[in-house]
CSV table of C-alpha atoms in Angstrom, one decimal:
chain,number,residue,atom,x,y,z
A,1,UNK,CA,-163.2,11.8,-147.0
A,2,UNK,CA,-160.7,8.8,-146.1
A,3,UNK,CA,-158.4,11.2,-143.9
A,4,UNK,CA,-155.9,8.8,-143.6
A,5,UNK,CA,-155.0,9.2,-147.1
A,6,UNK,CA,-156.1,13.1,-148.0
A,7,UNK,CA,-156.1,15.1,-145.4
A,8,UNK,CA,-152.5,16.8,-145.9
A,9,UNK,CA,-153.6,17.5,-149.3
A,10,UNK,CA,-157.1,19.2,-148.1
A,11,UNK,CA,-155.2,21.2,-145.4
A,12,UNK,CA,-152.9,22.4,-148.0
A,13,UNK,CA,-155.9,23.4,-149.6
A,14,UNK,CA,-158.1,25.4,-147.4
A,15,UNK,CA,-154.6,27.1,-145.9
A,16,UNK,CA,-153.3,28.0,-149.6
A,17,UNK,CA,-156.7,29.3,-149.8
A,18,UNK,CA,-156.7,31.7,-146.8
A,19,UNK,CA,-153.4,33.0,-147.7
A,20,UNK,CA,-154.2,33.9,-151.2
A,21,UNK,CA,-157.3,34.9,-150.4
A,22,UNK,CA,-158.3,33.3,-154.3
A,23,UNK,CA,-159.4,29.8,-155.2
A,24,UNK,CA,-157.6,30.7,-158.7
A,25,UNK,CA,-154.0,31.8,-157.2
A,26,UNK,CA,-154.1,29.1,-154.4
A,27,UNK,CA,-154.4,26.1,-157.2
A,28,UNK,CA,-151.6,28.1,-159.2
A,29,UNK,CA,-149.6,28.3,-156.2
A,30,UNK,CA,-150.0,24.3,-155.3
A,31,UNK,CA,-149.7,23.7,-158.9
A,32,UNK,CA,-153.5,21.9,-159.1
A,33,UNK,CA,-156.1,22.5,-161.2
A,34,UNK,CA,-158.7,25.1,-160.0
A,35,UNK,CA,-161.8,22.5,-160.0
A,36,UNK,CA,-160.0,20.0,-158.0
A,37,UNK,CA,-158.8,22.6,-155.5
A,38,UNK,CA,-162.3,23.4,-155.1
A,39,UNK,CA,-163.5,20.0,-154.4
A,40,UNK,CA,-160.9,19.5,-152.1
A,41,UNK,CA,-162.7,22.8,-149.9
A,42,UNK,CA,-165.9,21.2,-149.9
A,43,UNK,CA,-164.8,18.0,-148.6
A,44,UNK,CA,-163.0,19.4,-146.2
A,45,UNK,CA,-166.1,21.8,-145.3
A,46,UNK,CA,-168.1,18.3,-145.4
A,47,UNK,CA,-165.9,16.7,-143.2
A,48,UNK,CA,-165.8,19.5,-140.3
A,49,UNK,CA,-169.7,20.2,-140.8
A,50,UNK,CA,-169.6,23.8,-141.9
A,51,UNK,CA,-168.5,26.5,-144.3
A,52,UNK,CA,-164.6,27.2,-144.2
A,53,UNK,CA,-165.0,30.7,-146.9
A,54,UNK,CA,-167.6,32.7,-147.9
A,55,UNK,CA,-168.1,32.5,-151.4
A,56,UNK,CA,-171.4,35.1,-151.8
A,57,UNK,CA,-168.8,38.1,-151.7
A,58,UNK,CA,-167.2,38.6,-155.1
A,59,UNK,CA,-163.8,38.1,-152.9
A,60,UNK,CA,-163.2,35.0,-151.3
A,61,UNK,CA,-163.0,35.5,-147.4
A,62,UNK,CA,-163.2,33.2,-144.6
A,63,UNK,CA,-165.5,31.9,-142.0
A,64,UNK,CA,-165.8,32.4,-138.3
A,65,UNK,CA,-165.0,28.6,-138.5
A,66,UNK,CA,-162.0,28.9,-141.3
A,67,UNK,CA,-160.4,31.5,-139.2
A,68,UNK,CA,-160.7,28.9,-135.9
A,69,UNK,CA,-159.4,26.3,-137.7
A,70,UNK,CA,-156.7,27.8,-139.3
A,71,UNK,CA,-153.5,27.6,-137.0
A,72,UNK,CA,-154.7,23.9,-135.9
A,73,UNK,CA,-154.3,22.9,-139.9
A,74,UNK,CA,-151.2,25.6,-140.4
A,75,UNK,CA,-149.9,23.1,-137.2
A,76,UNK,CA,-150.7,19.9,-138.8
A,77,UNK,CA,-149.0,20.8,-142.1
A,78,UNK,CA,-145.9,22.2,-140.1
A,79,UNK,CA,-145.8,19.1,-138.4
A,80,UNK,CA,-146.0,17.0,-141.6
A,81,UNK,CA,-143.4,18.8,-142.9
A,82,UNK,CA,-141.0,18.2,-140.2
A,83,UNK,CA,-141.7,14.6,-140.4
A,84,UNK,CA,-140.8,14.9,-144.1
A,85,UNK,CA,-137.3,16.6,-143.2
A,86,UNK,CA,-136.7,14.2,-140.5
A,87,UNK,CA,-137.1,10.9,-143.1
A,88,UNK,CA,-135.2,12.4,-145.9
A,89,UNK,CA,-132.4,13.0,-143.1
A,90,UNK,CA,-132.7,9.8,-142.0
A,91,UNK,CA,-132.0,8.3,-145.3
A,92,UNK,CA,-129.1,10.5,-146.3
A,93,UNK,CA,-127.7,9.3,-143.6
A,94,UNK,CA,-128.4,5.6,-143.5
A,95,UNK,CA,-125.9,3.7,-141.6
A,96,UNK,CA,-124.2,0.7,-144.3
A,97,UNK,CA,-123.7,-1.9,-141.6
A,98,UNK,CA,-120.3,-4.2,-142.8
A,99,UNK,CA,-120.3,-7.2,-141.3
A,100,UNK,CA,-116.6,-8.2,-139.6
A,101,UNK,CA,-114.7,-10.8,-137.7
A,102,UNK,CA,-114.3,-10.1,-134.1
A,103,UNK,CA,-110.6,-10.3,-134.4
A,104,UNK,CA,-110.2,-7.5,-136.6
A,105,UNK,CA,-107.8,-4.5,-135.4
A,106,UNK,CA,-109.5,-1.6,-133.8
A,107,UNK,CA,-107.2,1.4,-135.9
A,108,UNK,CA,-108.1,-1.0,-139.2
A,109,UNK,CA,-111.4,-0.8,-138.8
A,110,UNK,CA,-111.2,3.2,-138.3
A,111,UNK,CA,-109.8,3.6,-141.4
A,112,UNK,CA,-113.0,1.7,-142.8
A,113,UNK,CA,-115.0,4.5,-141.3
A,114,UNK,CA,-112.9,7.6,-141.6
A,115,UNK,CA,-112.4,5.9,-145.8
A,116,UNK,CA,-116.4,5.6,-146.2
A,117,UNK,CA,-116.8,9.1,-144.6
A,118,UNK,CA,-114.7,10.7,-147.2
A,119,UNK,CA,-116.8,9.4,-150.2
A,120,UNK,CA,-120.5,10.5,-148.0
A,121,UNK,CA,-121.3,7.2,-146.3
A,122,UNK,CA,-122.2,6.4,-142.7
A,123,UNK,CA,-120.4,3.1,-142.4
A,124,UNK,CA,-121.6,0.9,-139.2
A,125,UNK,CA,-119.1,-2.0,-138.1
A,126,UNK,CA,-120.8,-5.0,-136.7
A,127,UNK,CA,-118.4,-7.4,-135.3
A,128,UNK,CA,-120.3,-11.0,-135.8
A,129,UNK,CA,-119.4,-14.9,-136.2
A,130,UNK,CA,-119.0,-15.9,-139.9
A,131,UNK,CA,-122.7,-17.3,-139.6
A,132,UNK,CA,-124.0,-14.7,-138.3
A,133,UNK,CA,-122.3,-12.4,-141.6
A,134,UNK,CA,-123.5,-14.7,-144.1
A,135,UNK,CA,-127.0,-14.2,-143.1
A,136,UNK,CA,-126.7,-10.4,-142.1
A,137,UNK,CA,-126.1,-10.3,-145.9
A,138,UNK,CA,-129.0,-12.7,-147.1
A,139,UNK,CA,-131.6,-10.6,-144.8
A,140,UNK,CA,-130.3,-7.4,-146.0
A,141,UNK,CA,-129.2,-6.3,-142.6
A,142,UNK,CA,-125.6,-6.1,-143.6
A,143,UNK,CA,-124.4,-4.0,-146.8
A,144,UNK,CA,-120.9,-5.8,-147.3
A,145,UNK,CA,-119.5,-8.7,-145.3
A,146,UNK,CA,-116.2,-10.3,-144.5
A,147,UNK,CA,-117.3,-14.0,-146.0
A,148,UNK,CA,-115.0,-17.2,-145.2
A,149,UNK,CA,-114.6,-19.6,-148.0
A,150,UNK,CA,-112.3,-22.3,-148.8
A,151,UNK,CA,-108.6,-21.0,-149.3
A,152,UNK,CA,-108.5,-23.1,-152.8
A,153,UNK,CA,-111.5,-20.3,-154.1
A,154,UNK,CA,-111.1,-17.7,-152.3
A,155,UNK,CA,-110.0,-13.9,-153.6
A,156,UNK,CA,-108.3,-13.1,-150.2
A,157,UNK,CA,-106.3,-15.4,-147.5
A,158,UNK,CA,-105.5,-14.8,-144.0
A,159,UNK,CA,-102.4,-16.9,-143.0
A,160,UNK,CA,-102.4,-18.4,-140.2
A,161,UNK,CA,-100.5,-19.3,-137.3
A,162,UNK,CA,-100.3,-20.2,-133.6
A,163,UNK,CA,-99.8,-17.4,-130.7
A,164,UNK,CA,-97.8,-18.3,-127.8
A,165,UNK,CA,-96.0,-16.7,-124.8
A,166,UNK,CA,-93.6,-14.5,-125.4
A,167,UNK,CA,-90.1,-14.9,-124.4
A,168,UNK,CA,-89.7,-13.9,-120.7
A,169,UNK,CA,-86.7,-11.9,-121.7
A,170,UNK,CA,-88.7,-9.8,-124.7
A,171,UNK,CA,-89.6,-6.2,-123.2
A,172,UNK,CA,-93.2,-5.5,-123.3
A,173,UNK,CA,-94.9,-4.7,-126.5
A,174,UNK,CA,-91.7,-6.2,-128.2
A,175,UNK,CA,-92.6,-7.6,-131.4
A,176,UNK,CA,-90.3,-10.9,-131.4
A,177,UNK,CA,-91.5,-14.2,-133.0
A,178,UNK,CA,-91.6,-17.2,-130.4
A,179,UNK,CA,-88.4,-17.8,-130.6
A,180,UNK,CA,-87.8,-14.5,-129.3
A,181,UNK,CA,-85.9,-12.8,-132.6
A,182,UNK,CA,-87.0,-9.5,-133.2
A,183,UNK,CA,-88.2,-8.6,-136.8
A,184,UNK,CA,-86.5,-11.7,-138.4
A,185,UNK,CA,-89.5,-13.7,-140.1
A,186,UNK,CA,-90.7,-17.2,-138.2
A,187,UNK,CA,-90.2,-20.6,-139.5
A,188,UNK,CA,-93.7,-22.2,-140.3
A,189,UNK,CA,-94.8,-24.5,-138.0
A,190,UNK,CA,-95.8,-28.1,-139.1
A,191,UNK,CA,-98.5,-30.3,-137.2
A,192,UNK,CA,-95.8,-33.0,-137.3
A,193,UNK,CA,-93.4,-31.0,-135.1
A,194,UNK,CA,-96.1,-30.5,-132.1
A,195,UNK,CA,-96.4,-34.3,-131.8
A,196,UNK,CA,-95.8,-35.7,-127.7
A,197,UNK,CA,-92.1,-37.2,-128.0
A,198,UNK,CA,-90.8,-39.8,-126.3
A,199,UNK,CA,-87.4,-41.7,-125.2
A,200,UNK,CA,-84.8,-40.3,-122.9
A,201,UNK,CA,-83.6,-36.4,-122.3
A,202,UNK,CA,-87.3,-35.4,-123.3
A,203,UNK,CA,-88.5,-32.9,-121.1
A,204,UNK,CA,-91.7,-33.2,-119.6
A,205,UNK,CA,-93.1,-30.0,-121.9
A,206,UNK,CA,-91.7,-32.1,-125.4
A,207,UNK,CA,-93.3,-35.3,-123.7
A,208,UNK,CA,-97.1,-33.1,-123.0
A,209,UNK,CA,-97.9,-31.1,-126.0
A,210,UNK,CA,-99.9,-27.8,-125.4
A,211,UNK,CA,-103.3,-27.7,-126.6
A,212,UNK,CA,-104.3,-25.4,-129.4
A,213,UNK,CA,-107.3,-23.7,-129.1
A,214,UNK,CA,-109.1,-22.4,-132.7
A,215,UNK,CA,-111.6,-18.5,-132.3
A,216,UNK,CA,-115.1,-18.7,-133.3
A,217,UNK,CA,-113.8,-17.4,-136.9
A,218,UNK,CA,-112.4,-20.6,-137.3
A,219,UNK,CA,-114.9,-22.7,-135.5
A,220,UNK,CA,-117.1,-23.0,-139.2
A,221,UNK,CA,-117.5,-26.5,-139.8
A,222,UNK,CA,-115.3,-26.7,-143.1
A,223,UNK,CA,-112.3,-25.1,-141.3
A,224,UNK,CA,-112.4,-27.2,-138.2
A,225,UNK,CA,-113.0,-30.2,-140.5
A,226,UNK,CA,-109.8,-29.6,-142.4
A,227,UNK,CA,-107.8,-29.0,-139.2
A,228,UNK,CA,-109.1,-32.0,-137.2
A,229,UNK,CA,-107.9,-34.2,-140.4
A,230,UNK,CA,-104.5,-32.2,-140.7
A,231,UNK,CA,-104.5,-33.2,-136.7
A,232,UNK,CA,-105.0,-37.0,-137.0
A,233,UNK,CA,-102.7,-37.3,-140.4
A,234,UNK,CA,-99.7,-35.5,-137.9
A,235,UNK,CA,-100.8,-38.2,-135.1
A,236,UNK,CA,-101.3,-35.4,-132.9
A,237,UNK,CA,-103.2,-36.9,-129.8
A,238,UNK,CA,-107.5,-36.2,-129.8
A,239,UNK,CA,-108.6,-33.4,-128.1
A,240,UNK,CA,-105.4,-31.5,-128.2
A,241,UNK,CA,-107.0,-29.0,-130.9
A,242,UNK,CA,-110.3,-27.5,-129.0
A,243,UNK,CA,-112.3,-24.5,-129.1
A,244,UNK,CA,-111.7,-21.4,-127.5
A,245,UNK,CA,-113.8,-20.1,-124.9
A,246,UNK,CA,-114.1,-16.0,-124.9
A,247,UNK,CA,-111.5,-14.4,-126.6
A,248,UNK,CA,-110.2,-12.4,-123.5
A,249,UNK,CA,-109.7,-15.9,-121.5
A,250,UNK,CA,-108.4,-17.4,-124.7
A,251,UNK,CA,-105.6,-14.5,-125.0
A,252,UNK,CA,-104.6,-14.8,-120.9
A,253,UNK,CA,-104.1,-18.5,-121.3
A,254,UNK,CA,-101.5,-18.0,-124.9
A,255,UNK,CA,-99.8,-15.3,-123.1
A,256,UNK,CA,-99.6,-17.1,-119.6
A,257,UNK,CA,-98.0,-19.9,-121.6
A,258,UNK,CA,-100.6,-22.7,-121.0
A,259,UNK,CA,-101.9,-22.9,-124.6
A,260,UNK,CA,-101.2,-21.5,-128.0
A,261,UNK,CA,-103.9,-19.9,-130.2
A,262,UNK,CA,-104.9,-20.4,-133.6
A,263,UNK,CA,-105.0,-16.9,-134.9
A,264,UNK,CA,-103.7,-14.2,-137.5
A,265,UNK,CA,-100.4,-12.7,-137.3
A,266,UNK,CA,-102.1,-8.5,-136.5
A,267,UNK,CA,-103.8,-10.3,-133.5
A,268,UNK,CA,-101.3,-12.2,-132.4
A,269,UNK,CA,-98.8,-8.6,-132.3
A,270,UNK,CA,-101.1,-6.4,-131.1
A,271,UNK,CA,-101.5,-8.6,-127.8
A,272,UNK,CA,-98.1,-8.8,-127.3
A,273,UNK,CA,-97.9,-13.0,-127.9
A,274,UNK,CA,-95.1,-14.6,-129.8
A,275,UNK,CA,-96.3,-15.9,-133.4
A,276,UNK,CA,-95.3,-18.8,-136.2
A,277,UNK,CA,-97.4,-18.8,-139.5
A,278,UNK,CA,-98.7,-23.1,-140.0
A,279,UNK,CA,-96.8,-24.5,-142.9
A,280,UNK,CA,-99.7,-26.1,-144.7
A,281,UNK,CA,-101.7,-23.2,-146.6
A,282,UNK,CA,-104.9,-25.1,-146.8
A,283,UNK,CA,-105.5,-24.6,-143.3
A,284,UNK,CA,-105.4,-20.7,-143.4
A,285,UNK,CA,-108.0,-18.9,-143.6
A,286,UNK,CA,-110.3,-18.4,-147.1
A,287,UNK,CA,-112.6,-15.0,-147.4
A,288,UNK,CA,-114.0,-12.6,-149.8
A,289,UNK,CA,-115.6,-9.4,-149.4
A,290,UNK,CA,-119.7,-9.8,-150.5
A,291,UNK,CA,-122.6,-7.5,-151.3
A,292,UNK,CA,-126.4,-7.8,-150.1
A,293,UNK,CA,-128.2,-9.3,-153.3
A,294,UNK,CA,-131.2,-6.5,-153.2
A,295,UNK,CA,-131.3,-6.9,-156.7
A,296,UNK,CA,-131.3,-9.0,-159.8
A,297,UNK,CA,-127.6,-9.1,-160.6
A,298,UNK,CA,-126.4,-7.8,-157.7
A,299,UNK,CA,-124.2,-5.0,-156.2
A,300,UNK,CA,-120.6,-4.5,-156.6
A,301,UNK,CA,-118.4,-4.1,-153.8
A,302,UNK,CA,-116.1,-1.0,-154.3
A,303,UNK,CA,-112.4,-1.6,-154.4
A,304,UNK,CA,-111.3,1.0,-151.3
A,305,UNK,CA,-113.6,-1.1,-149.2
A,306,UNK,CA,-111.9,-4.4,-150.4
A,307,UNK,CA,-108.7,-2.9,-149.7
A,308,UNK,CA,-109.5,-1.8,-146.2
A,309,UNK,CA,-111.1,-4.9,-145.0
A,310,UNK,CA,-108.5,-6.8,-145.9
A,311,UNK,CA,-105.5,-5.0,-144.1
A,312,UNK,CA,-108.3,-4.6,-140.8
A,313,UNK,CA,-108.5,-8.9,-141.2
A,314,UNK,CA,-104.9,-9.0,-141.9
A,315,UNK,CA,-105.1,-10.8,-145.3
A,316,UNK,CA,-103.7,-10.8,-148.5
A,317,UNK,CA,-105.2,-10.4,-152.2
A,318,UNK,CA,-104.3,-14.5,-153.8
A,319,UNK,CA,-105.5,-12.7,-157.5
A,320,UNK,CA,-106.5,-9.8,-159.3
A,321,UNK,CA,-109.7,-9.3,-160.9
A,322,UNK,CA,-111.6,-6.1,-162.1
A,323,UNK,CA,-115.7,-5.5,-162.0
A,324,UNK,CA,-117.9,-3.3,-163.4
A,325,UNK,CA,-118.4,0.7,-161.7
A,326,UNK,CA,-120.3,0.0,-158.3
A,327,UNK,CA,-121.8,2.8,-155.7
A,328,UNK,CA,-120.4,4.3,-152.7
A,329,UNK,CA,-118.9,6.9,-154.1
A,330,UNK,CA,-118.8,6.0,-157.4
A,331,UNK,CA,-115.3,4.7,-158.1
A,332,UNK,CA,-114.9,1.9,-160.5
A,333,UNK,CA,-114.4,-1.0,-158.1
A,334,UNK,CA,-111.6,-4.0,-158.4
A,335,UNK,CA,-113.3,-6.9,-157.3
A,336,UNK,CA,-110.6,-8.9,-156.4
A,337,UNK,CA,-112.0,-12.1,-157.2
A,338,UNK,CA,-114.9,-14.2,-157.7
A,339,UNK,CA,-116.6,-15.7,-154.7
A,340,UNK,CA,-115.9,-19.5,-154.7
């Protein structure tokens, strides 16, 4: 007997067995054949190296050896059974990992959770570098992902701006924009306008630009391309846009005044900094919420999850577009466009 493979079955067997005291009822009772059940006994009986039941009697009974043997197989199949419940628990309650730039707001991303709750999913946030998201989603270790891709092609768009100090005046928390009006919308900010000036009655902050410093979401190597070009066409000096460090050190240095910070508008707020939006779209941010490809064709995204991971990245929908019924809950999902 390959006990690897059989031996549950055989236990379930020989205990069925005992209980019914009747090969006949115990194979009605697993829903087997009698003959097989019967095989099943003599392997086992092979197996162990002795009789398990009497069969001389006209009633079935039980060995010296099938009554010793008993509650160790009644403990194996109990044991197999709770190993059963345990797995099926598990996967009812498999976590769907969503993959999500660091700079994402905390009370955004809880409506992400509380939302997939609701419709009977465990959702797991992983905040990761885009890299790091893309692939999460080819290995299947991420469910949905917050993809960038260019702004021209892409279904959602994060504008943009740079974070400063804010106004020593401003109480804290106050949300003012960097030129310290409260609630009235900024004026964009153009490359051209952070260029060093020169010539007389220049101060020595007009005549020393202050570096900008870009977040790992916007360190991929199309977005850093575009604003090093946008850089050199405003004759902005080299080196003046640079990475950021961590994000913590990144945020002391904007609000300290010594840099500004390449960021969204949510982030910018909820860390008290002043905030301007960039005049040139093409350097905001492109994205797109994708699926895992498990499958030939695919998996939808549902629309609630577009929705939500869109306000927690603070973007904005550039079109509409519809898609066919997806899972999680089984609402008929709006994609919101294609992935470019």
């Amino acid at each position: 007997m390959n006990c690897r493979v059989d031996l549950l079955a055989h236990l379930e067997a020989y205990v069925a067995a005992v209980d019914e005291a009747s090969f006949t009822r115990a194979a009605d009772r697993l829903g087997i054949a009698q003959p097989l059940l019967s095989r099943r006994i003599k392997t086992l009986e092979a197996h162990f190296g002795g009789l398990l039941f009497d069969r001389s009697r006209r009633q079935v009974t039980t060995t010296e050896l099938g009554v010793l043997l008993l509650p160790y197989a009644q403990d194996v199949l109990d044991r197999a059974q709770r190993l059963r419940h345990v797995a099926r628990s598990a996967r009812e309650s498999a976590v769907c990992a969503v993959g999500v730039p660091a700079d994402c707001g905390p009370a955004a991303l809880a409506r992400v959770i509380r939302a997939g709750a609701e419709r009977g999913t465990t959702i797991g946030v992983r905040e990761l570098p885009p890299d790091e998201r893309v692939s999460g989603l080819a290995d299947g270790s991420l469910e949905y992902a917050l993809v960038r891709v260019s702004p021209e092609h892409a279904a959602l768009r994060v504008p943009l701006g740079l974070a400063s100090a804010p106004p020593a005046h401003a109480p804290e928390g106050a949300s003012r924009d960097p030129a310290g009006t409260r609630r009235r919308r900024p004026r964009p900010v153009h490359l051209e306008d952070l260029r060093p000036r020169r010539g007389r009655g220049t101060t020595r902050e007009q005549r020393v630009p202050v570096p900008i410093l870009t977040l790992a979401e916007d360190q991929v190597p199309s977005a850093q391309d575009r604003l090093g070009r946008a850089a050199a066409r405003a004759g902005l000096p080299e080196g003046l846009v640079r990475p950021a460090g961590p994000m913590a050190t990144a945020l002391a240095e904007t609000l300290a005044g010594r840099v500004t910070l390449l960021c969204a508008e949510p982030f910018a707020r909820r860390h008290g900094a002043g905030w301007a939006p960039l005049g040139d779209g093409s350097l905001h941010r492109g994205c797109d919420v994708d699926a895992a490809r498990r499958q030939q064709g695919g998996a939808d995204v549902p629309g609630w999850l577009v929705t939500l991971l869109a306000a927690a990245a603070g973007a904005a929908a550039t079109r509409p577009a519809t898609a066919p019924p997806g899972a999680m809950g089984g609402e008929a999902p709006s994609r919101l466009a294609a992935r470019g």
